[in-house]
Amino acid sequence: MSVEASVNEKGAILLGKHVACDSYDEKRPLRVVTHVHYDHTKGLQQSLRSCQAVVMTPATRDLLEVMQSPLFLMMGNVKTLAYEEPFEFNNECLTLHRADHIIGAAQVLVEDDETGTRYVYTGDFRPSDTPILDADVLVIESTYGNPFQVRPFGRVVENAFIDLVETGLRHGSVYVFGYHGKLQELMQILHSNKVKAPFVAPEKVFQVSKVCEKHGMHLGKVLLSSEEEAKAILEHNEPCVAFYHMNSRRYVARNSFRISVSGWEFSCPRRQISDNEHVVALSDHADFNGLIRYVRESKPKLVITDNYRVGDATILAREITKRLGIEARAMPQKRLDVNLG
Ligand SMILES: [Zn+2]
């Protein structure tokens, strides 16, 4: 079997002969965007200018429009594909498959029509609702690729989050910090658990929420933080849940009741980090055990671990070979900066 999969120096996952995922590759006519997180949309402008098609799910297209601008995507030929809808291109068949991560997220399968070889890239995923695809060559994310990175608490985390919010609401406004997609998941958790306080969000978070609702999520009523009603609630510290992007955590509501949501927590579902702030261990990535389980059930002949994005790709590759007896390598290989002088 000739191996036609790799990760290039810019972080593009190359599958088969034509497809580059999640970053730019000058030789590839097809670009896939698996989801809208910034480390998966690198070089998108170049891809829009030069690729024959830039492929994504309809939800990812709608999210990109609000996170960039509607004009941004008009630079190129965007092709939306529903999950499992085939796209034939020069003797290869490309399909997107669901990935439980943020709305619109996809795994990528490229099948070589002549040899039948299946190249799979998981993208970012969480195991609970992500189908495991059979692969000959599997490229897998490595965020929590270290055997110590396991979160045994499961659904308990959601309850810990709800309890914390309810505790905070007794004193007034609660500020929640997280990333796009995760924030909307938190809104949905509170809404479906009948937490009655109004939700408030700044412009971008608000717009992302509208896209999530369009694509089937149920978030309840969200007020724009610049509206008079929302401004009055926040000013008087009345009970509400305000959702802000993690990047604004340093300067928004520093003295209020705060909850940050992070996957980099392994010891317990929630942890107090200051007088007025907790961290909740809600992740949208597989932990180490989830990654190993995916590989075992996908039954590839070769695994490539993504060594471009944050994570422990080298350790994960070693553990895959040790535990499952499957050849695995981290790509791209990172050069050590050795000072020979
Ligand atoms: Zn992501």
Short mmCIF file of C-alpha atoms and ligand atoms in Angstrom, two decimals:
data_model
loop_
_atom_site.label_atom_id
_atom_site.label_comp_id
_atom_site.label_asym_id
_atom_site.label_seq_id
_atom_site.Cartn_x
_atom_site.Cartn_y
_atom_site.Cartn_z
CA MET A 1 0.00 0.00 0.00
CA SER A 2 1.49 3.33 -0.97
CA VAL A 3 0.84 5.85 1.79
CA GLU A 4 -0.67 9.06 0.54
CA ALA A 5 -1.30 10.87 3.79
CA SER A 6 0.81 13.28 5.79
CA VAL A 7 0.79 16.56 7.69
CA ASN A 8 2.72 19.38 6.03
CA GLU A 9 4.80 22.10 7.72
CA LYS A 10 1.85 24.49 7.72
CA GLY A 11 -0.39 22.00 9.53
CA ALA A 12 -2.39 20.87 6.48
CA ILE A 13 -3.54 17.26 6.70
CA LEU A 14 -3.01 15.77 3.24
CA LEU A 15 -5.25 12.86 2.31
CA GLY A 16 -4.96 10.95 -0.98
CA LYS A 17 -3.78 12.92 -4.01
CA HIS A 18 -5.95 16.05 -3.98
CA VAL A 19 -7.21 16.99 -0.51
CA ALA A 20 -5.65 19.29 2.10
CA CYS A 21 -7.53 19.74 5.39
CA ASP A 22 -7.39 22.62 7.87
CA SER A 23 -4.45 24.54 6.41
CA TYR A 24 -3.01 25.55 3.07
CA ASP A 25 -1.06 23.40 0.61
CA GLU A 26 -0.11 24.96 -2.71
CA LYS A 27 -0.31 21.71 -4.69
CA ARG A 28 -3.75 20.58 -3.58
CA PRO A 29 -6.88 21.60 -5.54
CA LEU A 30 -9.32 20.76 -2.71
CA ARG A 31 -9.30 22.31 0.76
CA VAL A 32 -11.51 21.03 3.57
CA VAL A 33 -12.38 23.08 6.67
CA THR A 34 -13.32 20.55 9.36
CA HIS A 35 -14.57 23.25 11.76
CA VAL A 36 -14.20 26.93 12.54
CA HIS A 37 -11.67 26.94 15.40
CA TYR A 38 -8.76 29.20 14.45
CA ASP A 39 -6.14 26.42 14.40
CA HIS A 40 -8.19 24.68 11.68
CA THR A 41 -8.81 27.70 9.44
CA LYS A 42 -5.19 28.63 8.75
CA GLY A 43 -4.37 29.87 5.25
CA LEU A 44 -8.04 29.93 4.34
CA GLN A 45 -7.66 33.12 2.36
CA GLN A 46 -4.97 31.52 0.19
CA SER A 47 -7.11 28.40 -0.27
CA LEU A 48 -10.12 30.47 -1.32
CA ARG A 49 -7.99 32.25 -3.91
CA SER A 50 -6.29 29.21 -5.38
CA CYS A 51 -8.28 25.98 -4.75
CA GLN A 52 -10.83 24.59 -7.15
CA ALA A 53 -13.16 24.06 -4.19
CA VAL A 54 -13.13 24.76 -0.45
CA VAL A 55 -15.32 22.12 1.17
CA MET A 56 -17.21 22.40 4.48
CA THR A 57 -20.56 21.64 6.08
CA PRO A 58 -23.38 24.21 5.77
CA ALA A 59 -23.12 25.04 9.50
CA THR A 60 -19.37 25.68 9.18
CA ARG A 61 -20.01 28.00 6.23
CA ASP A 62 -22.62 29.96 8.22
CA LEU A 63 -20.27 30.22 11.21
CA LEU A 64 -17.39 31.42 9.04
CA GLU A 65 -19.63 34.09 7.57
CA VAL A 66 -20.35 35.57 11.01
CA MET A 67 -16.82 35.08 12.35
CA GLN A 68 -15.08 36.54 9.29
CA SER A 69 -17.52 38.37 7.00
CA PRO A 70 -20.04 37.36 4.33
CA LEU A 71 -17.70 38.80 1.68
CA PHE A 72 -14.74 36.71 2.87
CA LEU A 73 -16.07 33.42 1.50
CA MET A 74 -17.05 35.03 -1.80
CA MET A 75 -13.36 35.18 -2.70
CA GLY A 76 -13.47 31.52 -3.64
CA ASN A 77 -15.57 28.54 -4.63
CA VAL A 78 -17.13 27.20 -1.41
CA LYS A 79 -18.76 23.80 -1.73
CA THR A 80 -20.97 22.72 1.13
CA LEU A 81 -21.45 19.01 1.76
CA ALA A 82 -23.95 17.42 4.12
CA TYR A 83 -22.61 14.58 6.26
CA GLU A 84 -22.04 11.46 4.13
CA GLU A 85 -22.80 13.25 0.86
CA PRO A 86 -20.19 12.02 -1.67
CA PHE A 87 -18.05 14.37 -3.74
CA GLU A 88 -16.14 12.70 -6.63
CA PHE A 89 -12.94 14.31 -7.79
CA ASN A 90 -10.47 12.66 -10.21
CA ASN A 91 -10.86 9.03 -9.09
CA GLU A 92 -11.22 9.89 -5.43
CA CYS A 93 -14.35 10.17 -3.35
CA LEU A 94 -14.49 12.70 -0.50
CA THR A 95 -17.10 12.54 2.25
CA LEU A 96 -17.56 14.45 5.50
CA HIS A 97 -18.78 12.60 8.57
CA ARG A 98 -20.09 13.87 11.84
CA ALA A 99 -17.62 14.82 14.58
CA ASP A 100 -18.94 15.66 18.04
CA HIS A 101 -16.92 18.79 18.79
CA ILE A 102 -18.68 22.03 17.86
CA ILE A 103 -21.62 22.51 15.56
CA GLY A 104 -20.75 21.75 11.94
CA ALA A 105 -17.57 19.83 12.82
CA ALA A 106 -16.63 17.01 10.48
CA GLN A 107 -14.31 14.06 10.03
CA VAL A 108 -12.92 13.59 6.53
CA LEU A 109 -12.80 10.37 4.50
CA VAL A 110 -11.03 10.14 1.15
CA GLU A 111 -11.40 6.86 -0.74
CA ASP A 112 -9.19 5.99 -3.68
CA ASP A 113 -11.59 4.57 -6.32
CA GLU A 114 -8.91 2.34 -7.86
CA THR A 115 -7.23 0.81 -4.82
CA GLY A 116 -10.10 1.18 -2.35
CA THR A 117 -7.66 2.71 0.19
CA ARG A 118 -9.44 4.70 2.90
CA TYR A 119 -7.74 7.80 4.31
CA VAL A 120 -9.43 9.25 7.38
CA TYR A 121 -8.79 12.44 9.34
CA THR A 122 -10.73 12.70 12.58
CA GLY A 123 -10.44 16.49 12.99
CA ASP A 124 -11.15 17.46 16.59
CA PHE A 125 -13.66 15.18 18.25
CA ARG A 126 -15.19 13.89 21.45
CA PRO A 127 -16.07 10.20 21.50
CA SER A 128 -19.64 10.26 22.81
CA ASP A 129 -21.35 11.04 19.51
CA THR A 130 -18.63 10.62 16.89
CA PRO A 131 -18.93 7.63 14.55
CA ILE A 132 -15.69 5.63 14.29
CA LEU A 133 -14.72 5.26 10.63
CA ASP A 134 -12.81 2.24 9.31
CA ALA A 135 -9.48 3.44 7.97
CA ASP A 136 -6.40 2.12 6.19
CA VAL A 137 -4.49 5.26 7.10
CA LEU A 138 -5.78 7.30 10.02
CA VAL A 139 -4.73 10.85 10.88
CA ILE A 140 -5.87 11.60 14.41
CA GLU A 141 -5.90 14.71 16.61
CA SER A 142 -3.53 14.51 19.60
CA THR A 143 -4.72 17.22 22.00
CA TYR A 144 -4.84 14.88 25.00
CA GLY A 145 -2.34 12.35 23.71
CA ASN A 146 -0.63 11.75 27.05
CA PRO A 147 -1.74 8.70 29.12
CA PHE A 148 -2.13 10.97 32.17
CA GLN A 149 -4.76 13.03 30.38
CA VAL A 150 -7.93 11.13 31.24
CA ARG A 151 -11.17 12.54 32.56
CA PRO A 152 -13.12 9.79 34.30
CA PHE A 153 -16.05 11.95 35.44
CA GLY A 154 -18.33 11.90 32.32
CA ARG A 155 -21.71 13.57 32.66
CA VAL A 156 -21.06 14.66 36.27
CA VAL A 157 -19.35 17.74 34.81
CA GLU A 158 -22.59 19.08 33.39
CA ASN A 159 -24.26 18.86 36.79
CA ALA A 160 -21.28 20.54 38.42
CA PHE A 161 -21.64 23.39 35.93
CA ILE A 162 -25.39 23.76 36.51
CA ASP A 163 -24.90 23.75 40.31
CA LEU A 164 -22.23 26.42 40.08
CA VAL A 165 -24.38 28.66 37.88
CA GLU A 166 -27.32 28.30 40.26
CA THR A 167 -25.11 29.14 43.23
CA GLY A 168 -23.83 32.24 41.46
CA LEU A 169 -27.31 33.38 40.41
CA ARG A 170 -28.29 33.68 44.08
CA HIS A 171 -25.84 36.58 44.29
CA GLY A 172 -26.44 38.20 40.89
CA SER A 173 -24.87 37.97 37.44
CA VAL A 174 -22.76 34.95 36.49
CA TYR A 175 -20.05 35.30 33.83
CA VAL A 176 -19.10 32.23 31.81
CA PHE A 177 -15.92 32.17 29.69
CA GLY A 178 -15.28 29.65 26.91
CA TYR A 179 -14.67 29.24 23.19
CA HIS A 180 -17.13 29.61 20.33
CA GLY A 181 -19.27 26.52 20.07
CA LYS A 182 -18.60 25.47 23.65
CA LEU A 183 -20.40 28.57 24.96
CA GLN A 184 -23.47 27.65 22.94
CA GLU A 185 -23.30 24.09 24.24
CA LEU A 186 -23.33 25.53 27.76
CA MET A 187 -26.37 27.67 26.92
CA GLN A 188 -28.11 24.53 25.67
CA ILE A 189 -27.23 22.62 28.85
CA LEU A 190 -28.66 25.39 31.06
CA HIS A 191 -31.72 25.89 28.86
CA SER A 192 -32.59 22.18 28.77
CA ASN A 193 -32.15 22.01 32.55
CA LYS A 194 -34.65 24.82 33.02
CA VAL A 195 -32.28 27.44 34.37
CA LYS A 196 -34.53 30.45 34.13
CA ALA A 197 -32.19 33.46 34.27
CA PRO A 198 -31.78 35.51 31.08
CA PHE A 199 -28.70 34.88 28.89
CA VAL A 200 -26.57 37.79 27.72
CA ALA A 201 -23.88 37.72 25.04
CA PRO A 202 -21.69 40.23 23.18
CA GLU A 203 -22.04 40.63 19.40
CA LYS A 204 -19.89 37.73 18.08
CA VAL A 205 -21.08 35.21 20.67
CA PHE A 206 -24.66 36.34 19.95
CA GLN A 207 -24.24 35.84 16.19
CA VAL A 208 -22.65 32.42 16.63
CA SER A 209 -25.60 31.50 18.85
CA LYS A 210 -28.05 32.45 16.07
CA VAL A 211 -26.21 30.14 13.64
CA CYS A 212 -26.30 27.32 16.18
CA GLU A 213 -30.06 27.74 16.53
CA LYS A 214 -30.52 27.77 12.77
CA HIS A 215 -28.76 24.39 12.70
CA GLY A 216 -30.89 22.77 15.37
CA MET A 217 -29.56 23.73 18.79
CA HIS A 218 -31.98 25.00 21.45
CA LEU A 219 -30.44 27.79 23.45
CA GLY A 220 -33.38 29.78 24.82
CA LYS A 221 -33.56 33.55 24.62
CA VAL A 222 -30.23 35.36 24.34
CA LEU A 223 -29.99 39.13 24.83
CA LEU A 224 -27.35 41.17 23.05
CA SER A 225 -25.13 42.81 25.68
CA SER A 226 -25.41 46.21 23.98
CA GLU A 227 -29.24 46.25 24.27
CA GLU A 228 -30.67 48.52 26.98
CA GLU A 229 -32.33 45.61 28.81
CA ALA A 230 -29.09 43.64 29.03
CA LYS A 231 -27.03 46.68 29.98
CA ALA A 232 -29.38 47.41 32.90
CA ILE A 233 -29.25 43.80 34.12
CA LEU A 234 -25.45 43.72 34.10
CA GLU A 235 -25.08 47.19 35.58
CA HIS A 236 -27.28 46.31 38.58
CA ASN A 237 -25.73 42.86 38.97
CA GLU A 238 -29.13 41.21 38.57
CA PRO A 239 -29.32 37.44 38.04
CA CYS A 240 -28.36 36.54 34.48
CA VAL A 241 -25.77 34.34 32.76
CA ALA A 242 -23.38 36.34 30.57
CA PHE A 243 -21.37 34.34 28.02
CA TYR A 244 -18.02 35.76 26.92
CA HIS A 245 -15.22 34.45 24.74
CA MET A 246 -12.22 33.11 26.65
CA ASN A 247 -10.01 35.84 25.16
CA SER A 248 -11.91 38.51 27.12
CA ARG A 249 -11.47 36.72 30.45
CA ARG A 250 -8.56 38.99 31.40
CA TYR A 251 -10.60 42.18 31.35
CA VAL A 252 -14.34 41.41 31.63
CA ALA A 253 -16.10 41.38 35.02
CA ARG A 254 -12.99 40.71 37.06
CA ASN A 255 -14.82 41.04 40.37
CA SER A 256 -18.00 39.16 39.49
CA PHE A 257 -18.91 35.49 39.95
CA ARG A 258 -16.96 33.80 37.14
CA ILE A 259 -16.84 30.34 35.60
CA SER A 260 -14.22 29.35 33.02
CA VAL A 261 -14.65 26.19 31.01
CA SER A 262 -11.54 24.25 30.06
CA GLY A 263 -10.59 20.78 28.92
CA TRP A 264 -7.18 21.03 30.58
CA GLU A 265 -8.56 19.81 33.89
CA PHE A 266 -8.16 16.19 34.89
CA SER A 267 -8.33 16.00 38.67
CA CYS A 268 -11.97 16.88 39.36
CA PRO A 269 -15.08 18.15 37.55
CA ARG A 270 -14.77 21.63 39.07
CA ARG A 271 -12.10 23.55 40.92
CA GLN A 272 -12.03 26.92 42.64
CA ILE A 273 -9.10 29.00 41.38
CA SER A 274 -9.75 32.31 43.20
CA ASP A 275 -12.29 33.92 45.55
CA ASN A 276 -14.73 34.54 42.71
CA GLU A 277 -13.76 32.07 39.96
CA HIS A 278 -14.16 28.35 39.25
CA VAL A 279 -12.95 26.18 36.40
CA VAL A 280 -15.22 23.45 35.04
CA ALA A 281 -13.61 20.51 33.21
CA LEU A 282 -15.93 20.41 30.23
CA SER A 283 -13.99 19.38 27.14
CA ASP A 284 -14.91 19.06 23.49
CA HIS A 285 -11.98 16.73 22.82
CA ALA A 286 -11.42 13.01 23.40
CA ASP A 287 -9.21 12.28 26.38
CA PHE A 288 -6.30 9.81 25.99
CA ASN A 289 -8.54 6.75 26.41
CA GLY A 290 -10.97 8.10 23.82
CA LEU A 291 -8.15 8.52 21.28
CA ILE A 292 -6.84 4.99 21.86
CA ARG A 293 -10.34 3.56 21.55
CA TYR A 294 -10.89 5.33 18.23
CA VAL A 295 -7.67 3.87 16.82
CA ARG A 296 -8.44 0.36 18.07
CA GLU A 297 -11.91 0.31 16.51
CA SER A 298 -10.93 2.06 13.29
CA LYS A 299 -8.36 -0.72 12.64
CA PRO A 300 -5.86 1.24 10.51
CA LYS A 301 -2.60 -0.16 9.17
CA LEU A 302 -0.88 3.16 9.83
CA VAL A 303 -1.65 6.07 12.17
CA ILE A 304 -0.36 9.62 11.83
CA THR A 305 -0.75 11.78 14.93
CA ASP A 306 -1.17 15.52 14.38
CA ASN A 307 2.04 17.08 15.68
CA TYR A 308 1.25 20.58 14.40
CA ARG A 309 -1.52 21.58 16.78
CA VAL A 310 -1.41 21.70 20.59
CA GLY A 311 -1.02 18.24 22.09
CA ASP A 312 1.24 15.27 22.71
CA ALA A 313 1.51 13.72 19.25
CA THR A 314 4.86 12.00 19.77
CA ILE A 315 3.77 10.34 23.00
CA LEU A 316 0.45 9.33 21.48
CA ALA A 317 2.18 7.69 18.48
CA ARG A 318 4.46 5.73 20.82
CA GLU A 319 1.53 4.58 22.98
CA ILE A 320 -0.51 3.49 19.95
CA THR A 321 2.33 1.26 18.78
CA LYS A 322 3.02 -0.05 22.29
CA ARG A 323 -0.60 -0.79 23.24
CA LEU A 324 -2.14 -1.74 19.89
CA GLY A 325 0.83 -2.95 17.83
CA ILE A 326 -0.06 -0.53 15.03
CA GLU A 327 2.59 1.51 13.24
CA ALA A 328 2.24 5.16 14.22
CA ARG A 329 4.22 8.33 13.63
CA ALA A 330 3.89 11.98 14.61
CA MET A 331 3.84 14.50 11.74
CA PRO A 332 5.20 16.97 10.96
CA GLN A 333 8.43 16.04 12.70
CA LYS A 334 9.45 18.96 14.85
CA ARG A 335 13.09 19.90 14.52
CA LEU A 336 14.99 20.31 17.77
CA ASP A 337 16.74 23.64 18.00
CA VAL A 338 20.15 22.38 19.02
CA ASN A 339 22.71 25.05 19.69
CA LEU A 340 25.91 23.66 18.25
CA GLY A 341 27.89 26.88 18.72
ZN ZN B 1 -11.50 22.53 17.62
#
